[in-house]
């Protein structure tokens, strides 16, 4: 039978949180739906638990990989997916009780015939499922980047493959905004709907979103957005401007963080660097201006280093 929907979950040491996702899907997995769980080199014993789950349910497939990060795990799931449509489910989130039926109705409707992405709402709760509320997608996506995260949407599998839409693969940091930019700027066949909200996002205080290292995030984000400039060279001008602006801002903030942590410059030097760096926050910057800023920051580093070694 043709698989209609592939659900992809990247799981790393998810033994303590994935049970809610499992319970939400067990009664909904019908014959034309598959759930691909990519074990990203877990060390908490959850790999064996996932294997037992797959052995008991034909629609569940577990792929074991070395620890390469959430982006690489999701890309592994995309390559393995057999479904016409793809949905993403983080290990600490879950689907609504009617999610599969709601998705089946949507992708089986006439709206799906000329659609590559359904941009949909999400439900947000705490880890105990309290105070759920629906967050709707914006009607007009600005600068090519939707407000809601990648997992609130449905993606046509053939589109992701043909357009080579993938997650950046950095083990130490997930930068999923790059996936959204690629996905939403390599097609115009995007349909925003205000129902159904099929995914419940649990605000997990221990997730990557809340525990990342700011300096590491800025370093990886700078690398990812530098790559996006080439990958979306044909995107509209406002989208390219958004990418370049984010790149400059990330580099600014990263260098400031490095200087603060490693060099320990004087108070006046740090205030000056901070003022220059934050002055361009969210703004386009010319190459000439950027070169001047980089030269100044280099001088600050050298001056501070000489001062520290002279003491």
Tab-separated table of C-alpha atoms in Angstrom:
chain	number	residue	atom	x	y	z
A	1	UNK	CA	0.000	0.000	0.000
A	2	UNK	CA	1.142	3.540	-0.789
A	3	UNK	CA	2.241	5.349	2.355
A	4	UNK	CA	0.395	8.655	2.704
A	5	UNK	CA	2.196	10.137	5.704
A	6	UNK	CA	5.670	9.743	7.178
A	7	UNK	CA	6.167	11.107	10.698
A	8	UNK	CA	9.831	11.802	11.488
A	9	UNK	CA	11.202	12.036	15.025
A	10	UNK	CA	14.810	12.741	15.985
A	11	UNK	CA	15.440	11.150	19.378
A	12	UNK	CA	18.517	11.644	21.534
A	13	UNK	CA	18.343	10.392	25.124
A	14	UNK	CA	14.565	10.774	24.901
A	15	UNK	CA	13.644	7.913	27.209
A	16	UNK	CA	12.159	10.229	29.831
A	17	UNK	CA	10.029	12.329	27.451
A	18	UNK	CA	8.982	10.305	24.403
A	19	UNK	CA	6.264	8.317	26.204
A	20	UNK	CA	3.658	11.047	25.563
A	21	UNK	CA	4.387	10.984	21.827
A	22	UNK	CA	4.083	7.192	21.833
A	23	UNK	CA	0.722	7.247	23.615
A	24	UNK	CA	-0.621	9.889	21.242
A	25	UNK	CA	0.160	7.805	18.158
A	26	UNK	CA	-0.455	4.197	19.185
A	27	UNK	CA	-4.201	4.269	18.513
A	28	UNK	CA	-3.848	6.352	15.353
A	29	UNK	CA	-1.196	4.543	13.299
A	30	UNK	CA	-3.134	3.141	10.369
A	31	UNK	CA	-1.744	1.106	7.488
A	32	UNK	CA	-0.777	4.031	5.254
A	33	UNK	CA	1.089	5.944	7.991
A	34	UNK	CA	4.662	5.288	9.114
A	35	UNK	CA	6.546	6.659	12.092
A	36	UNK	CA	10.295	6.904	11.579
A	37	UNK	CA	12.256	7.394	14.802
A	38	UNK	CA	15.939	8.197	14.316
A	39	UNK	CA	17.947	7.287	17.408
A	40	UNK	CA	20.767	9.833	17.364
A	41	UNK	CA	23.305	7.767	19.296
A	42	UNK	CA	21.394	7.715	22.597
A	43	UNK	CA	23.286	6.762	25.759
A	44	UNK	CA	20.328	6.526	28.165
A	45	UNK	CA	19.152	3.033	27.177
A	46	UNK	CA	16.252	4.384	25.105
A	47	UNK	CA	17.565	2.688	21.928
A	48	UNK	CA	16.500	-0.729	23.223
A	49	UNK	CA	13.100	0.629	24.217
A	50	UNK	CA	12.586	2.027	20.718
A	51	UNK	CA	13.560	-1.320	19.179
A	52	UNK	CA	10.934	-3.066	21.319
A	53	UNK	CA	8.375	-0.523	20.185
A	54	UNK	CA	9.216	-1.110	16.520
A	55	UNK	CA	9.107	-4.876	16.955
A	56	UNK	CA	5.557	-4.619	18.258
A	57	UNK	CA	4.230	-2.203	15.625
A	58	UNK	CA	4.754	-2.642	11.890
A	59	UNK	CA	4.225	1.073	11.195
A	60	UNK	CA	7.144	2.101	13.429
A	61	UNK	CA	10.665	2.059	12.028
A	62	UNK	CA	13.738	2.823	14.141
A	63	UNK	CA	17.041	3.890	12.592
A	64	UNK	CA	20.149	3.934	14.779
A	65	UNK	CA	22.941	6.384	13.956
A	66	UNK	CA	25.967	7.806	15.689
A	67	UNK	CA	25.412	11.091	17.491
A	68	UNK	CA	25.435	13.733	14.744
A	69	UNK	CA	22.769	16.134	15.981
A	70	UNK	CA	19.060	16.711	15.413
A	71	UNK	CA	19.507	18.138	11.911
A	72	UNK	CA	21.372	15.082	10.631
A	73	UNK	CA	18.850	12.772	12.323
A	74	UNK	CA	15.922	14.500	10.632
A	75	UNK	CA	17.704	14.353	7.258
A	76	UNK	CA	18.182	10.610	7.781
A	77	UNK	CA	14.442	10.354	8.364
A	78	UNK	CA	13.661	12.326	5.206
A	79	UNK	CA	15.842	10.004	3.123
A	80	UNK	CA	14.066	6.955	4.555
A	81	UNK	CA	10.535	8.360	4.285
A	82	UNK	CA	8.166	6.567	1.928
A	83	UNK	CA	5.141	8.761	2.526
A	84	UNK	CA	3.675	11.245	0.084
A	85	UNK	CA	3.652	13.807	2.901
A	86	UNK	CA	6.051	14.397	5.790
A	87	UNK	CA	5.338	15.661	9.297
A	88	UNK	CA	7.928	16.237	12.014
A	89	UNK	CA	7.389	15.359	15.666
A	90	UNK	CA	9.990	16.201	18.299
A	91	UNK	CA	10.449	13.521	20.940
A	92	UNK	CA	9.053	15.709	23.728
A	93	UNK	CA	5.954	16.811	21.773
A	94	UNK	CA	2.867	14.824	20.764
A	95	UNK	CA	-0.021	14.676	18.295
A	96	UNK	CA	-3.661	15.445	19.095
A	97	UNK	CA	-6.095	12.544	19.379
A	98	UNK	CA	-7.455	13.260	15.881
A	99	UNK	CA	-4.187	14.335	14.233
A	100	UNK	CA	-3.853	11.483	11.738
A	101	UNK	CA	-7.493	11.716	10.634
A	102	UNK	CA	-7.229	15.514	10.349
A	103	UNK	CA	-4.050	15.274	8.270
A	104	UNK	CA	-5.569	12.575	6.047
A	105	UNK	CA	-8.562	14.796	5.337
A	106	UNK	CA	-6.333	17.750	4.536
A	107	UNK	CA	-3.904	15.998	2.176
A	108	UNK	CA	-6.807	14.187	0.533
A	109	UNK	CA	-8.630	17.430	-0.259
A	110	UNK	CA	-8.546	19.343	-3.525
A	111	UNK	CA	-6.359	21.978	-1.829
A	112	UNK	CA	-3.481	19.500	-1.701
A	113	UNK	CA	-3.249	18.992	-5.453
A	114	UNK	CA	-1.212	22.159	-6.071
A	115	UNK	CA	0.427	22.460	-2.630
A	116	UNK	CA	3.957	21.645	-1.473
A	117	UNK	CA	3.613	22.991	2.079
A	118	UNK	CA	0.628	23.341	4.371
A	119	UNK	CA	1.478	26.036	6.925
A	120	UNK	CA	-0.649	25.248	9.976
A	121	UNK	CA	-1.258	26.322	13.605
A	122	UNK	CA	0.243	24.668	16.673
A	123	UNK	CA	-0.945	23.993	20.196
A	124	UNK	CA	1.350	24.970	23.075
A	125	UNK	CA	1.284	23.580	26.628
A	126	UNK	CA	3.678	23.031	29.503
A	127	UNK	CA	5.289	19.603	30.047
A	128	UNK	CA	2.221	18.414	31.987
A	129	UNK	CA	-0.202	19.420	29.234
A	130	UNK	CA	-1.670	22.312	31.223
A	131	UNK	CA	-3.087	25.566	29.833
A	132	UNK	CA	-3.130	24.550	26.149
A	133	UNK	CA	-3.563	27.353	23.658
A	134	UNK	CA	-3.543	27.548	19.879
A	135	UNK	CA	-0.986	29.719	18.081
A	136	UNK	CA	-2.116	30.617	14.579
A	137	UNK	CA	0.197	31.122	11.593
A	138	UNK	CA	0.488	34.645	10.286
A	139	UNK	CA	-1.539	35.350	7.159
A	140	UNK	CA	1.376	37.063	5.433
A	141	UNK	CA	4.855	35.530	5.751
A	142	UNK	CA	7.383	38.353	5.904
A	143	UNK	CA	10.885	38.146	4.440
A	144	UNK	CA	10.484	34.479	3.570
A	145	UNK	CA	10.642	33.232	7.165
A	146	UNK	CA	7.426	31.955	8.792
A	147	UNK	CA	6.944	32.733	12.458
A	148	UNK	CA	6.004	29.205	13.509
A	149	UNK	CA	8.578	26.431	13.768
A	150	UNK	CA	9.087	23.803	11.056
A	151	UNK	CA	7.074	21.147	12.886
A	152	UNK	CA	3.780	23.019	12.565
A	153	UNK	CA	3.766	22.405	8.793
A	154	UNK	CA	3.218	19.472	6.447
A	155	UNK	CA	5.623	18.996	3.526
A	156	UNK	CA	5.229	17.129	0.272
A	157	UNK	CA	7.989	14.511	0.241
A	158	UNK	CA	8.752	14.842	-3.461
A	159	UNK	CA	9.189	18.601	-3.062
A	160	UNK	CA	11.748	18.278	-0.247
A	161	UNK	CA	13.739	15.790	-2.338
A	162	UNK	CA	13.600	17.606	-5.664
A	163	UNK	CA	14.354	21.019	-4.128
A	164	UNK	CA	17.048	19.498	-1.893
A	165	UNK	CA	15.559	21.022	1.252
A	166	UNK	CA	17.518	19.729	4.240
A	167	UNK	CA	18.392	20.670	7.789
A	168	UNK	CA	21.872	22.038	8.485
A	169	UNK	CA	23.954	19.324	10.127
A	170	UNK	CA	25.791	20.623	13.181
A	171	UNK	CA	25.964	18.136	16.024
A	172	UNK	CA	26.359	20.723	18.747
A	173	UNK	CA	23.572	23.092	17.700
A	174	UNK	CA	20.223	22.940	15.908
A	175	UNK	CA	19.465	25.939	13.644
A	176	UNK	CA	16.075	24.974	12.269
A	177	UNK	CA	15.314	28.453	10.930
A	178	UNK	CA	17.570	27.591	7.979
A	179	UNK	CA	15.267	24.690	7.074
A	180	UNK	CA	12.276	27.015	7.176
A	181	UNK	CA	14.023	29.523	4.914
A	182	UNK	CA	14.966	26.853	2.378
A	183	UNK	CA	11.555	25.170	2.450
A	184	UNK	CA	9.491	28.343	2.162
A	185	UNK	CA	11.656	29.989	-0.532
A	186	UNK	CA	12.119	27.184	-3.033
A	187	UNK	CA	8.445	26.923	-3.868
A	188	UNK	CA	5.465	29.228	-4.219
A	189	UNK	CA	3.006	26.379	-3.685
A	190	UNK	CA	2.407	27.190	-0.014
A	191	UNK	CA	-1.038	27.169	1.528
A	192	UNK	CA	-1.697	28.708	4.954
A	193	UNK	CA	-4.561	27.143	6.890
A	194	UNK	CA	-5.923	27.980	10.319
A	195	UNK	CA	-6.930	24.383	10.982
A	196	UNK	CA	-6.150	21.677	11.833
A	197	UNK	CA	-3.685	22.162	14.679
A	198	UNK	CA	-2.367	18.603	14.768
A	199	UNK	CA	0.752	19.010	16.916
A	200	UNK	CA	1.030	19.846	20.611
A	201	UNK	CA	4.319	21.512	21.490
A	202	UNK	CA	5.362	21.058	25.105
A	203	UNK	CA	7.534	23.874	26.404
A	204	UNK	CA	10.324	21.701	27.786
A	205	UNK	CA	12.713	23.672	30.056
A	206	UNK	CA	15.431	21.046	29.429
A	207	UNK	CA	15.219	21.174	25.638
A	208	UNK	CA	17.901	22.540	23.331
A	209	UNK	CA	15.930	25.765	22.946
A	210	UNK	CA	16.384	26.614	26.622
A	211	UNK	CA	19.816	25.119	27.313
A	212	UNK	CA	21.941	26.103	24.326
A	213	UNK	CA	25.252	27.855	24.768
A	214	UNK	CA	24.804	31.417	23.381
A	215	UNK	CA	28.337	31.648	22.012
A	216	UNK	CA	28.084	28.269	20.301
A	217	UNK	CA	24.678	29.160	18.865
A	218	UNK	CA	25.997	32.385	17.373
A	219	UNK	CA	29.026	30.647	15.873
A	220	UNK	CA	26.972	27.901	14.223
A	221	UNK	CA	24.245	30.320	13.164
A	222	UNK	CA	26.848	32.507	11.449
A	223	UNK	CA	28.140	29.506	9.504
A	224	UNK	CA	24.642	28.352	8.539
A	225	UNK	CA	23.497	31.775	7.351
A	226	UNK	CA	26.696	32.290	5.369
A	227	UNK	CA	25.809	29.079	3.496
A	228	UNK	CA	22.229	30.304	2.978
A	229	UNK	CA	23.456	33.321	1.020
A	230	UNK	CA	24.627	30.970	-1.733
A	231	UNK	CA	21.798	28.460	-1.390
A	232	UNK	CA	19.118	31.146	-1.774
A	233	UNK	CA	20.947	33.398	-4.242
A	234	UNK	CA	17.823	33.560	-6.425
A	235	UNK	CA	15.446	34.432	-3.598
A	236	UNK	CA	13.643	37.794	-3.582
A	237	UNK	CA	15.684	40.800	-2.434
A	238	UNK	CA	13.872	41.121	0.909
A	239	UNK	CA	14.663	37.479	1.737
A	240	UNK	CA	18.343	37.884	0.875
A	241	UNK	CA	18.443	41.070	2.944
A	242	UNK	CA	16.958	39.168	5.906
A	243	UNK	CA	19.613	36.463	5.590
A	244	UNK	CA	22.514	38.920	5.307
A	245	UNK	CA	21.200	41.001	8.198
A	246	UNK	CA	20.918	37.920	10.410
A	247	UNK	CA	24.416	36.832	9.388
A	248	UNK	CA	25.980	40.201	10.267
A	249	UNK	CA	24.099	40.358	13.557
A	250	UNK	CA	25.171	36.847	14.523
A	251	UNK	CA	28.815	37.575	13.730
A	252	UNK	CA	28.643	40.850	15.656
A	253	UNK	CA	27.232	39.165	18.735
A	254	UNK	CA	29.581	36.195	18.477
A	255	UNK	CA	32.686	38.377	18.364
A	256	UNK	CA	31.426	40.419	21.287
A	257	UNK	CA	30.849	37.217	23.255
A	258	UNK	CA	34.318	35.910	22.404
A	259	UNK	CA	35.973	39.180	23.384
A	260	UNK	CA	34.044	39.278	26.651
A	261	UNK	CA	34.913	35.700	27.584
A	262	UNK	CA	38.491	35.304	26.313
A	263	UNK	CA	40.147	38.690	26.184
A	264	UNK	CA	38.689	40.593	29.146
A	265	UNK	CA	39.073	44.028	27.548
A	266	UNK	CA	38.755	47.212	29.533
A	267	UNK	CA	35.306	48.541	30.317
A	268	UNK	CA	35.593	51.363	27.772
A	269	UNK	CA	36.774	49.011	25.018
A	270	UNK	CA	33.959	46.574	25.652
A	271	UNK	CA	31.362	49.342	25.693
A	272	UNK	CA	32.652	50.630	22.354
A	273	UNK	CA	32.613	47.175	20.725
A	274	UNK	CA	29.153	46.495	22.101
A	275	UNK	CA	27.846	49.835	20.825
A	276	UNK	CA	29.185	49.205	17.324
A	277	UNK	CA	27.976	45.617	17.232
A	278	UNK	CA	24.449	46.303	18.457
A	279	UNK	CA	24.092	49.444	16.358
A	280	UNK	CA	23.556	47.299	13.252
A	281	UNK	CA	21.220	44.825	14.947
A	282	UNK	CA	18.553	43.889	12.438
A	283	UNK	CA	19.906	46.233	9.784
A	284	UNK	CA	21.516	45.715	6.405
A	285	UNK	CA	25.252	46.430	6.424
A	286	UNK	CA	27.479	47.148	3.432
A	287	UNK	CA	30.678	45.192	2.894
A	288	UNK	CA	32.732	48.377	3.416
A	289	UNK	CA	31.075	49.091	6.759
A	290	UNK	CA	31.466	45.491	7.820
A	291	UNK	CA	35.174	45.544	6.959
A	292	UNK	CA	35.646	48.658	9.114
A	293	UNK	CA	33.882	47.003	12.016
A	294	UNK	CA	35.964	43.849	11.694
A	295	UNK	CA	39.159	45.892	11.605
A	296	UNK	CA	38.133	47.771	14.730
A	297	UNK	CA	37.285	44.586	16.590
A	298	UNK	CA	40.580	43.044	15.550
A	299	UNK	CA	42.378	46.063	16.935
A	300	UNK	CA	40.461	45.711	20.193
A	301	UNK	CA	41.485	42.064	20.461
A	302	UNK	CA	45.143	42.786	19.726
A	303	UNK	CA	45.243	45.762	22.083
A	304	UNK	CA	43.606	43.797	24.886
A	305	UNK	CA	45.888	40.813	24.342
A	306	UNK	CA	49.003	43.006	24.483
A	307	UNK	CA	47.735	44.688	27.628
A	308	UNK	CA	47.105	41.341	29.332
A	309	UNK	CA	50.541	39.911	28.415
A	310	UNK	CA	52.328	43.080	29.519
A	311	UNK	CA	50.975	42.779	33.082
